[in-house]
Amino acid sequence: MKVQAVAAWAVSELAGNNPNCQDLFAQHNIIRLLVGHLAFETVQEHSKYTIATTNKATSIHALVIASNKSNANSNNKGNEDEDKQSSDQIPHPMGNQNPNQMHNVVTHTMAMNPRPHNGQNHTKTGVTHNPYHHNHNNHKQNHHQNHLSLSGTSIKGRELEDPETKANMKAMSARALWQLAKGNSPICRSITESRALLCFAVLLEKGPEDVQYNSAMALMEITAVAEQDTDLRRSAFKPNSPACKAVVDQMLKIIEKADTDLLIPCMKAVGNLARTFRATETRMIAPLVSLLDEREAEVSREASIALSKFACSDNFLHLDHSKAIIEAGGAKHLIQLVYFGEQIVQNPSLRLLCYIALHVPDSEELAQAEVLTVLEWASKQSWVVQDESLGTLLQDAKSRLELYQSRGSKGFH
């Protein structure tokens, strides 16, 4: 498993540095292998995630040496009947002192290139023999047993590993899925069609720190793709889906706790899913609004961006979400951020303030908070003028507020 963990790390590095590798890995069934490691001892019936032994690799390590095994297949036709009889029984990975798979690779390589010796080669009984013939026959005899032993490594062998190795394997598997999922809809679909979302939910709650972080980053990338892919969003993140509900519940707990490295990826993931929530599903609004009043600028910025995805015009339920943001006290926090926040916070905060002013211009809370004055001040700032889309949104929001507040000014003061 230690070798498999390193292989999973290598997959994550290759996929992260060269996105062209993503589809190549997917073609070799890497997604199911990685999800299988996540599911092992995480959810029940984890055996569903193991790969059938027939004509398929049985571990990440097996993918590396699959080409060697394919070269030996032509010499094993005579063993087909024996394979069928014994395929139902998988021996212990170390049963009968069989050499491990890497030893077989070395043995086979040495057999293909025998070293010359001075004089003849003799057995203990003095019978001369061909070293290649002996080693090749030994490889043939052990090929079937080690094929099954490798399969056993996926189930029996993993159970014997120490907890630290198991945790590292899960961390590297989650890291690989994180990098493979970036911007790739087919891979994200493969991940979500398995029970990976449920695994991520469990690992976010109970996993070691690095497993939690990599799981959160993987969810952030998957939801980012789903935000742009309507079909993926509707199929993978249905509001009534148990896996989706489990993931959202866990991310909401992290956002409410607001004191871990998982906060920002979870905030981004919830924002990416903004268009999947019903009008009555407002429980994530208040925790995000509370993070607007955060000392760390990056946290306030991400909270503003996430809430903007709920309140923007592209969200069909923008009116309901905008009202929920106002009711949670969002206006006063946004005013403070627009006036006194750092530059990285001012822009997304003003954008969110414009959205809620545009959609709920008749809000008494906005009138009492003097949001119109804030928008007039912002319209004169250079950083607003330089952003054409924000400037247009600001003018629309200001016009709406002026219209409605002039009509109802008596009721507001």
mmCIF file with all atom_site columns, N, CA and C in Angstrom, residues 173-210:
data_model
loop_
_atom_site.group_PDB
_atom_site.id
_atom_site.type_symbol
_atom_site.label_atom_id
_atom_site.label_alt_id
_atom_site.label_comp_id
_atom_site.label_asym_id
_atom_site.label_entity_id
_atom_site.label_seq_id
_atom_site.pdbx_PDB_ins_code
_atom_site.Cartn_x
_atom_site.Cartn_y
_atom_site.Cartn_z
_atom_site.occupancy
_atom_site.B_iso_or_equiv
_atom_site.pdbx_formal_charge
_atom_site.auth_seq_id
_atom_site.auth_comp_id
_atom_site.auth_asym_id
_atom_site.auth_atom_id
_atom_site.pdbx_PDB_model_num
ATOM 1   N N  . SER A 1 173 ? -5.100  9.409  -2.366  1.00 0.00 ? 173 SER A N  1
ATOM 2   C CA . SER A 1 173 ? -6.208  9.126  -3.286  1.00 0.00 ? 173 SER A CA 1
ATOM 3   C C  . SER A 1 173 ? -7.087  10.358 -3.459  1.00 0.00 ? 173 SER A C  1
ATOM 4   N N  . ALA A 1 174 ? -7.404  11.016 -2.341  1.00 0.00 ? 174 ALA A N  1
ATOM 5   C CA . ALA A 1 174 ? -8.207  12.237 -2.401  1.00 0.00 ? 174 ALA A CA 1
ATOM 6   C C  . ALA A 1 174 ? -7.461  13.337 -3.153  1.00 0.00 ? 174 ALA A C  1
ATOM 7   N N  . ARG A 1 175 ? -6.159  13.406 -2.947  1.00 0.00 ? 175 ARG A N  1
ATOM 8   C CA . ARG A 1 175 ? -5.347  14.415 -3.647  1.00 0.00 ? 175 ARG A CA 1
ATOM 9   C C  . ARG A 1 175 ? -5.357  14.166 -5.155  1.00 0.00 ? 175 ARG A C  1
ATOM 10  N N  . ALA A 1 176 ? -5.250  12.894 -5.536  1.00 0.00 ? 176 ALA A N  1
ATOM 11  C CA . ALA A 1 176 ? -5.274  12.557 -6.956  1.00 0.00 ? 176 ALA A CA 1
ATOM 12  C C  . ALA A 1 176 ? -6.628  12.888 -7.577  1.00 0.00 ? 176 ALA A C  1
ATOM 13  N N  . LEU A 1 177 ? -7.713  12.578 -6.866  1.00 0.00 ? 177 LEU A N  1
ATOM 14  C CA . LEU A 1 177 ? -9.050  12.904 -7.375  1.00 0.00 ? 177 LEU A CA 1
ATOM 15  C C  . LEU A 1 177 ? -9.237  14.416 -7.483  1.00 0.00 ? 177 LEU A C  1
ATOM 16  N N  . TRP A 1 178 ? -8.688  15.139 -6.547  1.00 0.00 ? 178 TRP A N  1
ATOM 17  C CA . TRP A 1 178 ? -8.741  16.609 -6.585  1.00 0.00 ? 178 TRP A CA 1
ATOM 18  C C  . TRP A 1 178 ? -8.112  17.130 -7.876  1.00 0.00 ? 178 TRP A C  1
ATOM 19  N N  . GLN A 1 179 ? -6.915  16.656 -8.201  1.00 0.00 ? 179 GLN A N  1
ATOM 20  C CA . GLN A 1 179 ? -6.219  17.144 -9.390  1.00 0.00 ? 179 GLN A CA 1
ATOM 21  C C  . GLN A 1 179 ? -6.860  16.627 -10.679 1.00 0.00 ? 179 GLN A C  1
ATOM 22  N N  . LEU A 1 180 ? -7.372  15.412 -10.652 1.00 0.00 ? 180 LEU A N  1
ATOM 23  C CA . LEU A 1 180 ? -8.008  14.843 -11.845 1.00 0.00 ? 180 LEU A CA 1
ATOM 24  C C  . LEU A 1 180 ? -9.330  15.536 -12.163 1.00 0.00 ? 180 LEU A C  1
ATOM 25  N N  . ALA A 1 181 ? -10.012 16.030 -11.130 1.00 0.00 ? 181 ALA A N  1
ATOM 26  C CA . ALA A 1 181 ? -11.341 16.619 -11.315 1.00 0.00 ? 181 ALA A CA 1
ATOM 27  C C  . ALA A 1 181 ? -11.294 18.042 -11.866 1.00 0.00 ? 181 ALA A C  1
ATOM 28  N N  . LYS A 1 182 ? -10.157 18.705 -11.795 1.00 0.00 ? 182 LYS A N  1
ATOM 29  C CA . LYS A 1 182 ? -10.067 20.118 -12.198 1.00 0.00 ? 182 LYS A CA 1
ATOM 30  C C  . LYS A 1 182 ? -10.526 20.320 -13.638 1.00 0.00 ? 182 LYS A C  1
ATOM 31  N N  . GLY A 1 183 ? -11.635 21.023 -13.798 1.00 0.00 ? 183 GLY A N  1
ATOM 32  C CA . GLY A 1 183 ? -12.095 21.405 -15.114 1.00 0.00 ? 183 GLY A CA 1
ATOM 33  C C  . GLY A 1 183 ? -12.464 20.270 -16.041 1.00 0.00 ? 183 GLY A C  1
ATOM 34  N N  . ASN A 1 184 ? -12.696 19.066 -15.516 1.00 0.00 ? 184 ASN A N  1
ATOM 35  C CA . ASN A 1 184 ? -12.963 17.894 -16.360 1.00 0.00 ? 184 ASN A CA 1
ATOM 36  C C  . ASN A 1 184 ? -14.331 17.311 -16.030 1.00 0.00 ? 184 ASN A C  1
ATOM 37  N N  . SER A 1 185 ? -15.311 17.600 -16.841 1.00 0.00 ? 185 SER A N  1
ATOM 38  C CA . SER A 1 185 ? -16.681 17.134 -16.589 1.00 0.00 ? 185 SER A CA 1
ATOM 39  C C  . SER A 1 185 ? -16.818 15.614 -16.606 1.00 0.00 ? 185 SER A C  1
ATOM 40  N N  . PRO A 1 186 ? -16.256 14.902 -17.602 1.00 0.00 ? 186 PRO A N  1
ATOM 41  C CA . PRO A 1 186 ? -16.398 13.437 -17.601 1.00 0.00 ? 186 PRO A CA 1
ATOM 42  C C  . PRO A 1 186 ? -15.828 12.777 -16.357 1.00 0.00 ? 186 PRO A C  1
ATOM 43  N N  . ILE A 1 187 ? -14.670 13.264 -15.903 1.00 0.00 ? 187 ILE A N  1
ATOM 44  C CA . ILE A 1 187 ? -14.079 12.675 -14.697 1.00 0.00 ? 187 ILE A CA 1
ATOM 45  C C  . ILE A 1 187 ? -14.926 13.007 -13.476 1.00 0.00 ? 187 ILE A C  1
ATOM 46  N N  . CYS A 1 188 ? -15.412 14.235 -13.383 1.00 0.00 ? 188 CYS A N  1
ATOM 47  C CA . CYS A 1 188 ? -16.287 14.597 -12.259 1.00 0.00 ? 188 CYS A CA 1
ATOM 48  C C  . CYS A 1 188 ? -17.551 13.749 -12.267 1.00 0.00 ? 188 CYS A C  1
ATOM 49  N N  . ARG A 1 189 ? -18.051 13.461 -13.453 1.00 0.00 ? 189 ARG A N  1
ATOM 50  C CA . ARG A 1 189 ? -19.237 12.601 -13.543 1.00 0.00 ? 189 ARG A CA 1
ATOM 51  C C  . ARG A 1 189 ? -18.922 11.195 -13.051 1.00 0.00 ? 189 ARG A C  1
ATOM 52  N N  . SER A 1 190 ? -17.752 10.676 -13.431 1.00 0.00 ? 190 SER A N  1
ATOM 53  C CA . SER A 1 190 ? -17.345 9.345  -12.967 1.00 0.00 ? 190 SER A CA 1
ATOM 54  C C  . SER A 1 190 ? -17.209 9.311  -11.454 1.00 0.00 ? 190 SER A C  1
ATOM 55  N N  . ILE A 1 191 ? -16.656 10.384 -10.892 1.00 0.00 ? 191 ILE A N  1
ATOM 56  C CA . ILE A 1 191 ? -16.475 10.441 -9.440  1.00 0.00 ? 191 ILE A CA 1
ATOM 57  C C  . ILE A 1 191 ? -17.820 10.480 -8.720  1.00 0.00 ? 191 ILE A C  1
ATOM 58  N N  . THR A 1 192 ? -18.723 11.320 -9.213  1.00 0.00 ? 192 THR A N  1
ATOM 59  C CA . THR A 1 192 ? -20.012 11.481 -8.531  1.00 0.00 ? 192 THR A CA 1
ATOM 60  C C  . THR A 1 192 ? -20.938 10.304 -8.750  1.00 0.00 ? 192 THR A C  1
ATOM 61  N N  . GLU A 1 193 ? -20.764 9.558  -9.837  1.00 0.00 ? 193 GLU A N  1
ATOM 62  C CA . GLU A 1 193 ? -21.612 8.395  -10.072 1.00 0.00 ? 193 GLU A CA 1
ATOM 63  C C  . GLU A 1 193 ? -21.242 7.239  -9.167  1.00 0.00 ? 193 GLU A C  1
ATOM 64  N N  . SER A 1 194 ? -20.036 7.258  -8.629  1.00 0.00 ? 194 SER A N  1
ATOM 65  C CA . SER A 1 194 ? -19.679 6.296  -7.586  1.00 0.00 ? 194 SER A CA 1
ATOM 66  C C  . SER A 1 194 ? -20.188 6.851  -6.259  1.00 0.00 ? 194 SER A C  1
ATOM 67  N N  . ARG A 1 195 ? -19.813 6.219  -5.174  1.00 0.00 ? 195 ARG A N  1
ATOM 68  C CA . ARG A 1 195 ? -20.231 6.725  -3.859  1.00 0.00 ? 195 ARG A CA 1
ATOM 69  C C  . ARG A 1 195 ? -19.148 7.608  -3.242  1.00 0.00 ? 195 ARG A C  1
ATOM 70  N N  . ALA A 1 196 ? -18.374 8.271  -4.123  1.00 0.00 ? 196 ALA A N  1
ATOM 71  C CA . ALA A 1 196 ? -17.274 9.099  -3.640  1.00 0.00 ? 196 ALA A CA 1
ATOM 72  C C  . ALA A 1 196 ? -17.768 10.270 -2.801  1.00 0.00 ? 196 ALA A C  1
ATOM 73  N N  . LEU A 1 197 ? -18.914 10.857 -3.178  1.00 0.00 ? 197 LEU A N  1
ATOM 74  C CA . LEU A 1 197 ? -19.426 11.995 -2.411  1.00 0.00 ? 197 LEU A CA 1
ATOM 75  C C  . LEU A 1 197 ? -19.703 11.597 -0.966  1.00 0.00 ? 197 LEU A C  1
ATOM 76  N N  . LEU A 1 198 ? -20.264 10.413 -0.784  1.00 0.00 ? 198 LEU A N  1
ATOM 77  C CA . LEU A 1 198 ? -20.525 9.939  0.574   1.00 0.00 ? 198 LEU A CA 1
ATOM 78  C C  . LEU A 1 198 ? -19.219 9.704  1.323   1.00 0.00 ? 198 LEU A C  1
ATOM 79  N N  . CYS A 1 199 ? -18.212 9.186  0.608   1.00 0.00 ? 199 CYS A N  1
ATOM 80  C CA . CYS A 1 199 ? -16.898 8.991  1.230   1.00 0.00 ? 199 CYS A CA 1
ATOM 81  C C  . CYS A 1 199 ? -16.311 10.329 1.664   1.00 0.00 ? 199 CYS A C  1
ATOM 82  N N  . PHE A 1 200 ? -16.402 11.324 0.798   1.00 0.00 ? 200 PHE A N  1
ATOM 83  C CA . PHE A 1 200 ? -15.878 12.648 1.145   1.00 0.00 ? 200 PHE A CA 1
ATOM 84  C C  . PHE A 1 200 ? -16.587 13.216 2.372   1.00 0.00 ? 200 PHE A C  1
ATOM 85  N N  . ALA A 1 201 ? -17.894 13.010 2.455   1.00 0.00 ? 201 ALA A N  1
ATOM 86  C CA . ALA A 1 201 ? -18.648 13.518 3.606   1.00 0.00 ? 201 ALA A CA 1
ATOM 87  C C  . ALA A 1 201 ? -18.155 12.884 4.901   1.00 0.00 ? 201 ALA A C  1
ATOM 88  N N  . VAL A 1 202 ? -17.944 11.578 4.873   1.00 0.00 ? 202 VAL A N  1
ATOM 89  C CA . VAL A 1 202 ? -17.468 10.864 6.067   1.00 0.00 ? 202 VAL A CA 1
ATOM 90  C C  . VAL A 1 202 ? -16.055 11.301 6.422   1.00 0.00 ? 202 VAL A C  1
ATOM 91  N N  . LEU A 1 203 ? -15.192 11.421 5.406   1.00 0.00 ? 203 LEU A N  1
ATOM 92  C CA . LEU A 1 203 ? -13.797 11.785 5.658   1.00 0.00 ? 203 LEU A CA 1
ATOM 93  C C  . LEU A 1 203 ? -13.658 13.223 6.135   1.00 0.00 ? 203 LEU A C  1
ATOM 94  N N  . LEU A 1 204 ? -14.539 14.110 5.686   1.00 0.00 ? 204 LEU A N  1
ATOM 95  C CA . LEU A 1 204 ? -14.526 15.487 6.185   1.00 0.00 ? 204 LEU A CA 1
ATOM 96  C C  . LEU A 1 204 ? -14.804 15.529 7.677   1.00 0.00 ? 204 LEU A C  1
ATOM 97  N N  . GLU A 1 205 ? -15.613 14.598 8.126   1.00 0.00 ? 205 GLU A N  1
ATOM 98  C CA . GLU A 1 205 ? -15.997 14.574 9.535   1.00 0.00 ? 205 GLU A CA 1
ATOM 99  C C  . GLU A 1 205 ? -14.996 13.828 10.406  1.00 0.00 ? 205 GLU A C  1
ATOM 100 N N  . LYS A 1 206 ? -14.498 12.689 9.903   1.00 0.00 ? 206 LYS A N  1
ATOM 101 C CA . LYS A 1 206 ? -13.730 11.791 10.766  1.00 0.00 ? 206 LYS A CA 1
ATOM 102 C C  . LYS A 1 206 ? -12.291 11.561 10.318  1.00 0.00 ? 206 LYS A C  1
ATOM 103 N N  . GLY A 1 207 ? -11.941 12.013 9.126   1.00 0.00 ? 207 GLY A N  1
ATOM 104 C CA . GLY A 1 207 ? -10.615 11.713 8.593   1.00 0.00 ? 207 GLY A CA 1
ATOM 105 C C  . GLY A 1 207 ? -9.507  12.507 9.255   1.00 0.00 ? 207 GLY A C  1
ATOM 106 N N  . PRO A 1 208 ? -8.254  12.059 9.091   1.00 0.00 ? 208 PRO A N  1
ATOM 107 C CA . PRO A 1 208 ? -7.104  12.841 9.560   1.00 0.00 ? 208 PRO A CA 1
ATOM 108 C C  . PRO A 1 208 ? -7.039  14.181 8.829   1.00 0.00 ? 208 PRO A C  1
ATOM 109 N N  . GLU A 1 209 ? -6.216  15.064 9.315   1.00 0.00 ? 209 GLU A N  1
ATOM 110 C CA . GLU A 1 209 ? -6.187  16.437 8.823   1.00 0.00 ? 209 GLU A CA 1
ATOM 111 C C  . GLU A 1 209 ? -5.907  16.524 7.327   1.00 0.00 ? 209 GLU A C  1
ATOM 112 N N  . ASP A 1 210 ? -4.880  15.797 6.842   1.00 0.00 ? 210 ASP A N  1
ATOM 113 C CA . ASP A 1 210 ? -4.554  15.887 5.421   1.00 0.00 ? 210 ASP A CA 1
ATOM 114 C C  . ASP A 1 210 ? -5.619  15.234 4.551   1.00 0.00 ? 210 ASP A C  1
#
